[in-house]
Amino acid sequence: MHLLALVLCSAAIALSPVQRRQPPAPMPEVDATTGRDMRVYPPDRLVDYGHMKLELRFERLEDRAFTAKQTMTVRPIGVPVRGLRLDAPGLSITSVVDGQGNPVEWSHDGSSLFVHFAAPLGDAWTTLVTTYSCTDPIDGMTFTPAGPDPKAYPAEVHTQGQPESNRFWFPCHDFPNERMTTELVIDVPQGVSASGNGKLVAHNVASGRETWHWLQDKPHVSYLVSLVAGTFERTALPNPRSGVPMQVWALPGHVDEVRRTYDRTDEMIEVLAGRFGTPYPWARYDQLIVRNFGAGGMENTSVTSLLPGAWLSEAAARDSDFDGLIAHELGHQWTGDYITCTSWDHLWLNEGWATYCENLWFERRDGEDGYFDEVLDNARVARRDRVDVPHEAMCSKCWRDPGETFSRLANPYPKGASILHMLREMLGDRVFFAGVQSYMKRFGLQTVETDDFRKCLEEASGLSLEWFFDQWCMRPGTPELKVVPAWDGATRTLTVTVDQVQTIDEKRPAFRFTLPILVRTAGSERMLAIETREKSATRSWELDGPPVLVAIDPRVTVLKTATIEMPTAWWLEQAMKGPNSACRRQAIQTLGSRDEPGVAAALDSIVRDPARRWTERQDAVEALFALGSPASRQVAMLVLSDFSGVPTNPDAAQAASDPRVRRAVIERLPQDTAPAAIVRAMDAVRQDGSPACKAAAIGALVAMKDRWGDQADAARTLIGDALKIESSGEKVRMAALDALADVPVPAALPAIRSLAALGNLDRMRPSAIRALASNLPPTEQQAERDAVIAELVAMIDDHEERAARTAASQCARLKLVQARERLERMAGSDRRPSMRDAAKGWLKEIG
């Protein structure tokens, strides 16, 4: 699973925006009061689940309900079995019979379905047939009604099973330690397309109905079962490399954007199949862009669900891409689907690997620098994963809810990917990928734990790696280092001291690692290393001359935070001539705190160099604007003038041609106190061809609102007019709406109301609702004010949870007593515990 923060191209945590919280306080392994062991272990399986067939009928998607018959085969694993418990919260069970139609004793307590057999099950497969109905499930299945224009925004339904939510729409063993084959027969009104896992067995149209019959004939776990139904246009993707049948399901009218965004999927399959030594394992690979989807993407077996609007116009494709998201979810088809973690404490085997699949793709697409950009970004997890902060290890068995394992400080997405990079660096490509390919061949279509992967790497390498996995997976925290390289010209000796400054005690031993050091002199280049197992390590080397570059851990082979004390000249050399993007970017970022002669000029040269990788140029922008001396500020102001205005010469135009770099500069316009900065921001909104730059300019303009002066009316009008600008993902409108939440513009109210309504992009509607609350008509216009307040209160019941939560929070912020009755009902009786708790907070805020 993947949640995108921005640009939707890098890894993130798995909870949806409406569910995401700060990581909860760590849960102790033992309850101090009762002595109870609080660790979570996989539940007993008791039986092998062979095959599940679901036959579902949706009379109308607008009814938010369906009827179903489930046929499931089971067989005892060990001892004879007299009864089963299946997860089935909220389902209305009608009957349970065996394969011959004989009644089977059953009961349902509202949460679990209990089945009792008259005689213990034998070794043969037993069939259970359960009929039931389901209305507006609390989780796992989301119904999205049609917008005011049903052709533009038709009704849809989609499922989301991770981590344990599919139980809300079919009875199951809802934990990832059991696999089964599945079959979905979906009966929907004519004109509705319906997708399930696997291959299409049959598609029939008759009597105003359509039946879609899908078969997943290789076993997978319950949370990966998927159903999506709605009005879609299906675009076939080219597949000359892989031969895998692939389509993208999207709202009609976006074929060009879909092809622009997804046509590289076939090459991604080639890359990952080669690295894993295993062909793509399923019958097809479809990507479905669904409305009101909670996360960035979800790797259902053979059918990935993606967030709405996940396609790019020609202009938006110059700003960013979805390749990281696409590669992540595609990678899951091997790591997460073909091989699945047995329990959520081993989630990194799913998510860390999928995040590393992004690295592998960018390595193919952009070369070594693309790979090392991802490595460096993932390594940021060390800033939060500290031994001194009480929290669970990445592979801790302690959680209250399985969703917590996705958002730990030791985040399994970037930390897992960082562990894989460290292993690759330590073992080398040949051995590392030999172990990975052995892992794929040995555990395909099985569930696994971390030790399974470890043993494959040990067999391939001949090394004992238990210490490595224990240190990085089973222990919390990462090392915090102070590194001091010192040159003695008299003895021609370089001495490097490494101190581990994090807390070290009997429970938190020093980390074990080998720290590489790249040293370059006028006549040679050497890779040195310090092996560290204690608090401090020091080593010296004689060189052939004074070093011009000393780069500590240039390939990020150790996950850490580090303070490195060395001369600025070495940092400058590393920034300009380091061996890879991660090495250069670390130096560039460090230079932002070194306002010394030559630093601003070096950063300026990086910003202006179109041959430089854009990530380095963005870092250089940030570093340059962090410098505070008058001389450095003068350099920064010239960059602002050239990148956020009309270039005065061809060189400046070429330097500013990359919108990703231009956006980074535009975001810093508020640092220019001259009136011209406001004009440049307004010009960028009007004239810049990049949606991302327009959005950044709107944000910069609002940040300068206290300096608008006689430009105030023009600025307000410009922000209101920006609501008319269409862009991929509604990037520009969202920026304008966020601005209008800060700077009210009464004339924009009709457009805001329109954009807040159901039928607009669900990611944008919260911004529109916040703007609506900030642009209430004055009390002198009481009738119109009351009408807008009534809209806000009504949206507390919106079918899109993002919109509902935002409306409720805005009513609370404005202390609207009109919302009190609705929130009181929500606090007392809403089916969702999270909404009940939130409503209590909103009521307290209203007073």
Short mmCIF file of C-alpha atoms in Angstrom, two decimals, residues 82 206 331 512 764 806:
data_model
loop_
_atom_site.label_atom_id
_atom_site.label_comp_id
_atom_site.label_asym_id
_atom_site.label_seq_id
_atom_site.Cartn_x
_atom_site.Cartn_y
_atom_site.Cartn_z
CA ARG A 82 -15.68 -29.44 15.39
CA ALA A 206 -28.84 -10.03 -20.22
CA GLY A 331 6.51 -4.57 -6.84
CA ARG A 512 27.82 -2.73 14.72
CA MET A 764 -9.91 18.78 -3.25
CA THR A 806 -13.50 18.53 7.41
#
